[in-house]
Amino acid sequence: MILVTGGAGYIGSHTVKELLRAGYEVMVFDNLSTGHRELVLAREFVQGDLLNPQDLARVFSRYQIEAVLHFAAATSVPESVENPEKYYRTNVLGTLNLLSAMVKAGVKHLVFSSSAAVYGDPQKIPIPEDHPKNPKNPYGRTKWMMEQVISDYAQAYGLRFVCLRYFNAAGSDPEGEIGEWHEPETHLIPIVLEVALGKRPYLEIFGTDYETPDGAPVRDYIHVCDLARAHVLALERLLSGEELASAYNLGIGRGYSVREVLEVCRRVTGREIPAREAPRRPGDPAILVADPTRAQKDLGWRPKYTALEPIVETAWSWMLKMSQKS
Ligand code: UDP
């Protein structure tokens, strides 16, 4: 049985779908604070909290867990700047509780959801895994702290692990079964699409004076199903005892500015999508683009979505479907 914490969330739910497709038995553990029960495709589901060690103890004593995929976390950069307490509790304490439970139960395999936010302002682009880590916001700091903690646990307790550093997850299941569903939404592509739907009056472009080609911040958008497949590949290799690096960047290796994202969304939706220039958002680096070579080499991972347009198409279909329901 594979334990997926945060399996009711965005990247977790898509990875559960991929795990089930690959034939794994999956147990989802989620407190549903930001996740949604409707997104859980696994039969086994426990509503529990990482901050409540008894919830974890119950799962590890009742089920034979082979490996853990740990997605459960608070994930918004701006919120982490305003409310670091929430981030250190949920992401640091929550992960420590999970690690203790794993050590107690003798569970030896872990895939950890990390982030490009561990790098901070890059010294070079694209960013390789050995780039200096200098996170710019509490969210990124929690992810980098936990990578280091996990590595110490691995040394001391014989844990085998891999940290996957996501760039900007985007898009939704092309079959329309599950998709991106945050309340409130803070991520760029769904916000732009909400403007297209008339749910918001305009997009605010956070910062137009960055040292980037058009002044707006640049990000590497990676399809959530490509992220999901990388988890399954990493898990297979961990379970088969193959040597892996401690961390892998997951991105397409190409950046798009906020203005370019807006243009692609206008093309895909055929709608006007008003936008206004706004001040920079605290904690945001100007540019984050992955060098994904290591994941390609070691995991045999090739993203299927290598351009933004088809990624936005899957996000748009899901959003239309959701808006027809509500
Ligand atoms: N962004 C923006 N307007 C919005 C939301 C986001 O201009 O309403 C920008 C944000 O400043 C960042 C990029 O879009 O440069 C991606 O932000 P998101 O929150 O989606 O992901 P992050 O890079 O923070 O993980």
Coordinates of C-alpha atoms and ligand atoms in Angstrom, one line a residue:
M1 CA 0.0 0.0 0.0
I2 CA 1.3 3.5 -0.9
L3 CA 0.3 6.3 1.5
V4 CA -0.4 9.6 -0.2
T5 CA -0.6 12.5 2.2
G6 CA -2.5 15.4 0.6
G7 CA -4.1 13.1 -2.0
A8 CA -7.2 15.3 -2.0
G9 CA -5.2 18.2 -3.3
Y10 CA -4.2 19.4 -6.7
I11 CA -0.9 17.5 -7.5
G12 CA -1.7 14.7 -5.0
S13 CA -5.0 13.8 -6.6
H14 CA -3.5 13.7 -10.1
T15 CA -0.6 11.5 -8.8
V16 CA -3.1 9.1 -7.1
K17 CA -4.8 8.7 -10.5
E18 CA -1.4 7.9 -12.1
L19 CA -0.6 5.4 -9.3
L20 CA -3.9 3.6 -9.7
R21 CA -3.3 3.4 -13.4
A22 CA 0.1 1.9 -12.7
G23 CA -1.6 -0.8 -10.5
Y24 CA -0.6 0.4 -7.0
E25 CA -2.9 0.2 -4.0
V26 CA -3.3 3.6 -2.6
M27 CA -4.4 5.1 0.7
V28 CA -5.1 8.8 0.8
F29 CA -4.5 10.8 4.1
D30 CA -5.8 14.3 4.0
N31 CA -7.4 16.8 6.5
L32 CA -9.5 18.3 3.7
S33 CA -8.5 21.8 4.8
T34 CA -7.7 22.7 1.2
G35 CA -8.3 19.4 -0.5
H36 CA -11.6 18.1 -1.7
R37 CA -13.1 14.6 -1.0
E38 CA -14.5 14.6 -4.6
L39 CA -10.9 14.6 -6.0
V40 CA -9.9 11.4 -4.1
L41 CA -10.0 8.6 -6.7
A42 CA -8.5 6.0 -4.2
R43 CA -10.9 3.7 -2.4
E44 CA -9.0 4.0 0.8
F45 CA -9.3 7.4 2.4
V46 CA -8.5 8.6 5.9
Q47 CA -9.5 12.1 7.0
G48 CA -6.6 12.9 9.4
D49 CA -4.2 15.6 10.3
L50 CA -0.4 15.5 10.3
L51 CA -0.4 17.8 13.3
N52 CA -2.3 15.0 15.2
P53 CA 0.2 12.2 15.7
Q54 CA -2.5 9.8 16.7
D55 CA -4.1 10.1 13.2
L56 CA -0.8 9.0 11.7
A57 CA -0.2 6.2 14.2
R58 CA -3.6 4.7 13.4
V59 CA -2.8 4.6 9.7
F60 CA 0.6 3.1 10.1
S61 CA -0.6 0.5 12.6
R62 CA -3.6 -0.6 10.5
Y63 CA -2.0 -0.7 7.1
Q64 CA 1.2 -2.2 5.7
I65 CA 2.6 0.9 4.1
E66 CA 5.5 0.3 1.6
A67 CA 6.2 4.0 0.7
V68 CA 4.9 7.5 1.4
L69 CA 4.3 10.2 -1.1
H70 CA 4.1 13.4 1.0
F71 CA 2.2 16.2 -0.7
A72 CA 0.2 17.5 2.3
A73 CA 1.4 21.1 2.9
A74 CA 0.4 24.7 2.8
T75 CA 1.5 26.0 -0.6
S76 CA 0.9 29.7 -1.2
V77 CA 3.9 32.0 -1.4
P78 CA 2.0 35.2 -0.5
E79 CA 0.1 33.5 2.3
S80 CA 3.4 32.3 3.8
V81 CA 4.7 35.9 3.9
E82 CA 1.6 37.0 5.8
N83 CA 1.2 34.0 8.0
P84 CA 4.6 32.2 8.5
E85 CA 3.3 30.5 11.7
K86 CA 0.9 28.5 9.6
Y87 CA 3.7 27.4 7.2
Y88 CA 6.2 26.4 9.9
R89 CA 3.5 24.4 11.7
T90 CA 2.0 22.7 8.8
N91 CA 5.0 22.1 6.6
V92 CA 7.8 21.6 9.2
L93 CA 6.0 20.2 12.2
G94 CA 3.6 18.2 10.0
T95 CA 6.5 16.6 8.1
L96 CA 8.4 15.9 11.3
N97 CA 5.4 14.0 12.7
L98 CA 5.1 12.0 9.5
L99 CA 8.8 11.2 9.6
S100 CA 8.6 10.0 13.2
A101 CA 5.6 7.8 12.3
M102 CA 7.5 6.3 9.4
V103 CA 10.6 5.6 11.5
K104 CA 8.4 4.0 14.2
A105 CA 6.6 1.8 11.7
G106 CA 9.8 1.0 9.8
V107 CA 8.6 2.5 6.5
K108 CA 11.7 3.1 4.4
H109 CA 10.6 4.9 1.2
L110 CA 9.6 8.6 0.8
V111 CA 8.9 10.9 -2.1
F112 CA 8.8 14.5 -0.9
S113 CA 7.1 17.4 -2.6
S114 CA 9.6 20.2 -2.8
S115 CA 9.7 23.3 -4.8
A116 CA 11.6 25.6 -7.1
A117 CA 11.1 28.1 -4.3
V118 CA 14.1 26.6 -2.5
Y119 CA 16.4 28.4 -4.9
G120 CA 15.3 32.0 -4.4
D121 CA 16.6 34.5 -7.0
P122 CA 18.6 32.4 -9.4
Q123 CA 22.2 33.1 -10.2
K124 CA 21.8 31.4 -13.5
I125 CA 19.1 30.2 -15.8
P126 CA 18.1 27.4 -16.3
I127 CA 18.5 26.3 -12.7
P128 CA 20.3 23.0 -12.0
E129 CA 19.7 21.0 -8.8
D130 CA 23.1 22.0 -7.3
H131 CA 22.3 25.7 -7.6
P132 CA 22.7 27.5 -4.2
K133 CA 19.6 27.4 -2.0
N134 CA 18.5 30.8 -0.8
P135 CA 14.7 30.8 -0.5
K136 CA 13.1 34.2 -0.6
N137 CA 9.9 33.4 1.4
P138 CA 8.8 31.3 4.3
Y139 CA 7.2 28.7 2.0
G140 CA 10.5 28.1 0.2
R141 CA 12.3 28.0 3.5
T142 CA 10.0 25.3 4.9
K143 CA 10.6 23.2 1.8
W144 CA 14.4 23.6 2.0
M145 CA 14.5 22.9 5.7
M146 CA 12.5 19.7 5.2
E147 CA 14.8 18.5 2.4
Q148 CA 17.7 18.8 4.8
V149 CA 15.8 17.1 7.7
I150 CA 14.8 14.2 5.4
S151 CA 18.4 13.8 4.3
D152 CA 19.5 13.6 8.0
Y153 CA 16.8 11.0 8.7
A154 CA 17.9 9.0 5.7
Q155 CA 21.4 8.8 7.0
A156 CA 20.4 8.0 10.5
Y157 CA 17.4 5.7 10.0
G158 CA 18.1 4.1 6.6
L159 CA 15.3 5.9 4.8
R160 CA 15.4 6.0 1.0
F161 CA 14.0 9.2 -0.4
V162 CA 13.8 11.6 -3.3
C163 CA 12.8 15.2 -3.2
L164 CA 11.0 16.5 -6.3
R165 CA 11.3 20.2 -6.9
Y166 CA 8.2 21.4 -8.8
F167 CA 8.3 24.5 -10.9
N168 CA 4.8 25.9 -11.6
A169 CA 2.3 23.1 -11.7
A170 CA -0.5 23.9 -14.2
G171 CA -3.3 22.3 -16.2
S172 CA -5.7 19.5 -15.3
D173 CA -6.5 15.9 -16.0
P174 CA -7.3 15.8 -19.8
E175 CA -10.0 13.2 -19.1
G176 CA -11.8 15.9 -16.9
E177 CA -12.2 13.5 -13.9
I178 CA -10.2 15.8 -11.6
G179 CA -8.5 19.2 -11.8
E180 CA -7.1 22.3 -10.1
W181 CA -9.5 23.4 -7.4
H182 CA -8.2 26.0 -4.8
E183 CA -10.5 28.1 -2.7
P184 CA -9.6 30.9 -2.8
E185 CA -7.5 30.7 -6.0
T186 CA -4.1 32.4 -5.8
H187 CA -2.3 30.8 -8.9
L188 CA -1.9 32.6 -12.1
I189 CA -3.5 30.4 -14.8
P190 CA -6.7 29.6 -12.9
I191 CA -7.0 33.3 -12.0
V192 CA -6.6 34.4 -15.6
L193 CA -9.3 31.8 -16.6
E194 CA -11.6 33.0 -13.8
V195 CA -11.3 36.5 -15.4
A196 CA -12.2 34.9 -18.8
L197 CA -15.3 33.4 -17.2
G198 CA -16.3 36.7 -15.7
K199 CA -15.8 35.6 -12.1
R200 CA -13.2 38.3 -11.6
P201 CA -13.2 41.8 -13.3
Y202 CA -9.5 41.8 -14.4
L203 CA -6.1 40.2 -13.9
E204 CA -3.5 42.0 -11.8
I205 CA 0.0 41.6 -13.2
F206 CA 2.1 41.6 -10.1
G207 CA 5.3 43.5 -11.0
T208 CA 6.2 45.0 -14.4
D209 CA 9.6 46.3 -13.5
Y210 CA 11.5 43.1 -13.2
E211 CA 14.7 42.4 -15.1
T212 CA 13.0 40.2 -17.6
P213 CA 12.3 40.7 -21.3
D214 CA 8.9 42.3 -20.8
G215 CA 9.3 43.3 -17.1
A216 CA 6.8 40.7 -15.8
P217 CA 7.9 37.7 -13.8
V218 CA 8.8 34.5 -15.7
R219 CA 7.9 31.0 -14.6
D220 CA 8.3 27.4 -16.0
Y221 CA 4.8 25.9 -16.2
I222 CA 4.7 22.1 -16.0
H223 CA 1.6 20.0 -16.6
V224 CA 0.3 18.4 -13.4
C225 CA 0.0 15.0 -15.2
D226 CA 3.7 15.2 -16.1
L227 CA 4.5 15.8 -12.5
A228 CA 2.3 12.9 -11.6
R229 CA 4.2 10.6 -13.9
A230 CA 7.5 11.7 -12.4
H231 CA 6.3 10.6 -9.0
V232 CA 5.5 7.1 -10.3
L233 CA 8.8 6.8 -12.0
A234 CA 10.7 8.0 -8.9
L235 CA 8.7 5.6 -6.7
E236 CA 9.4 2.6 -9.0
R237 CA 13.1 3.3 -8.8
L238 CA 13.1 3.8 -5.0
L239 CA 11.2 0.5 -4.5
S240 CA 13.5 -1.4 -6.9
G241 CA 16.5 -0.2 -4.9
E242 CA 18.1 1.9 -7.6
E243 CA 20.4 4.7 -6.7
L244 CA 18.9 8.1 -7.1
A245 CA 20.0 11.6 -6.5
S246 CA 18.4 13.4 -3.5
A247 CA 16.6 15.9 -5.6
Y248 CA 15.2 16.4 -9.1
N249 CA 13.9 19.6 -10.8
L250 CA 10.6 19.1 -12.6
G251 CA 9.9 21.7 -15.2
I252 CA 9.8 21.9 -19.0
G253 CA 13.0 24.1 -19.2
R254 CA 11.3 27.0 -20.8
G255 CA 9.9 30.2 -19.2
Y256 CA 6.8 32.3 -19.9
S257 CA 6.2 35.7 -18.5
V258 CA 2.9 36.7 -16.9
R259 CA 2.1 38.7 -20.0
E260 CA 2.8 35.7 -22.2
V261 CA 0.6 33.5 -20.0
L262 CA -2.2 36.1 -20.4
E263 CA -1.8 36.1 -24.2
V264 CA -2.0 32.3 -24.4
C265 CA -5.1 32.3 -22.2
R266 CA -6.7 34.9 -24.5
R267 CA -6.0 32.7 -27.5
V268 CA -7.2 29.5 -25.9
T269 CA -10.4 31.0 -24.5
G270 CA -11.1 33.4 -27.4
R271 CA -12.1 35.9 -24.7
E272 CA -10.7 39.4 -24.1
I273 CA -9.5 39.0 -20.4
P274 CA -8.8 42.5 -19.0
A275 CA -5.6 43.1 -17.1
R276 CA -4.0 45.8 -15.0
E277 CA -0.5 46.4 -13.9
A278 CA 0.0 46.1 -10.2
P279 CA 2.9 46.3 -7.7
R280 CA 5.3 43.4 -7.2
R281 CA 4.0 40.6 -4.8
P282 CA 6.4 40.2 -1.8
G283 CA 8.5 37.1 -1.9
D284 CA 8.4 36.6 -5.7
P285 CA 11.6 35.9 -7.6
A286 CA 11.8 37.5 -11.1
I287 CA 12.5 34.3 -12.9
L288 CA 12.4 30.5 -12.3
V289 CA 13.2 28.1 -15.1
A290 CA 14.3 24.5 -14.6
D291 CA 17.2 22.6 -15.9
P292 CA 15.3 19.2 -15.9
T293 CA 18.2 17.2 -17.4
R294 CA 18.8 15.1 -14.3
A295 CA 15.2 13.9 -14.1
Q296 CA 15.3 13.1 -17.8
K297 CA 18.5 11.1 -17.4
D298 CA 17.9 9.3 -14.1
L299 CA 14.1 8.8 -14.1
G300 CA 13.7 8.6 -17.9
W301 CA 11.1 11.3 -17.5
R302 CA 9.9 13.3 -20.6
P303 CA 7.1 15.8 -20.1
K304 CA 4.3 15.2 -22.6
Y305 CA 3.3 18.8 -22.5
T306 CA 6.2 21.0 -23.7
A307 CA 4.4 24.2 -24.5
L308 CA 1.9 26.4 -22.6
E309 CA -1.0 26.3 -25.0
P310 CA -2.0 22.7 -24.6
I311 CA -1.5 23.0 -20.8
V312 CA -3.9 25.9 -20.7
E313 CA -6.4 24.0 -22.9
T314 CA -6.7 21.3 -20.2
A315 CA -7.1 23.9 -17.5
W316 CA -9.8 25.7 -19.5
S317 CA -11.8 22.5 -20.1
W318 CA -11.8 21.7 -16.4
M319 CA -12.8 25.2 -15.5
L320 CA -15.7 25.2 -18.0
K321 CA -16.9 21.9 -16.6
M322 CA -16.7 23.2 -13.0
S323 CA -18.5 26.4 -13.8
Q324 CA -21.3 24.5 -15.5
K325 CA -21.8 22.5 -12.3
S326 CA -21.9 25.5 -9.9
Ligands
UDP1 N1 0.7 36.4 -10.6 C1 0.2 37.6 -11.1 N2 -1.2 37.8 -10.8 C2 -1.9 37.0 -10.1 C3 -1.3 35.8 -9.6 C4 0.0 35.5 -9.9 O1 0.8 38.4 -11.8 O2 -3.1 37.3 -9.9 C5 2.2 36.1 -10.9 C6 3.0 36.0 -9.7 O3 3.5 37.2 -9.2 C7 4.1 35.0 -10.2 C8 3.4 34.2 -11.3 O4 2.2 34.9 -11.6 O5 5.2 35.8 -10.8 C9 3.1 32.8 -10.8 O6 2.4 32.9 -9.6 P1 1.7 31.7 -8.9 O7 1.0 32.2 -7.6 O8 0.8 31.0 -9.9 O9 2.8 30.7 -8.6 P2 4.2 30.8 -7.7 O10 5.3 31.2 -8.8 O11 4.0 31.9 -6.7 O12 4.4 29.5 -7.2

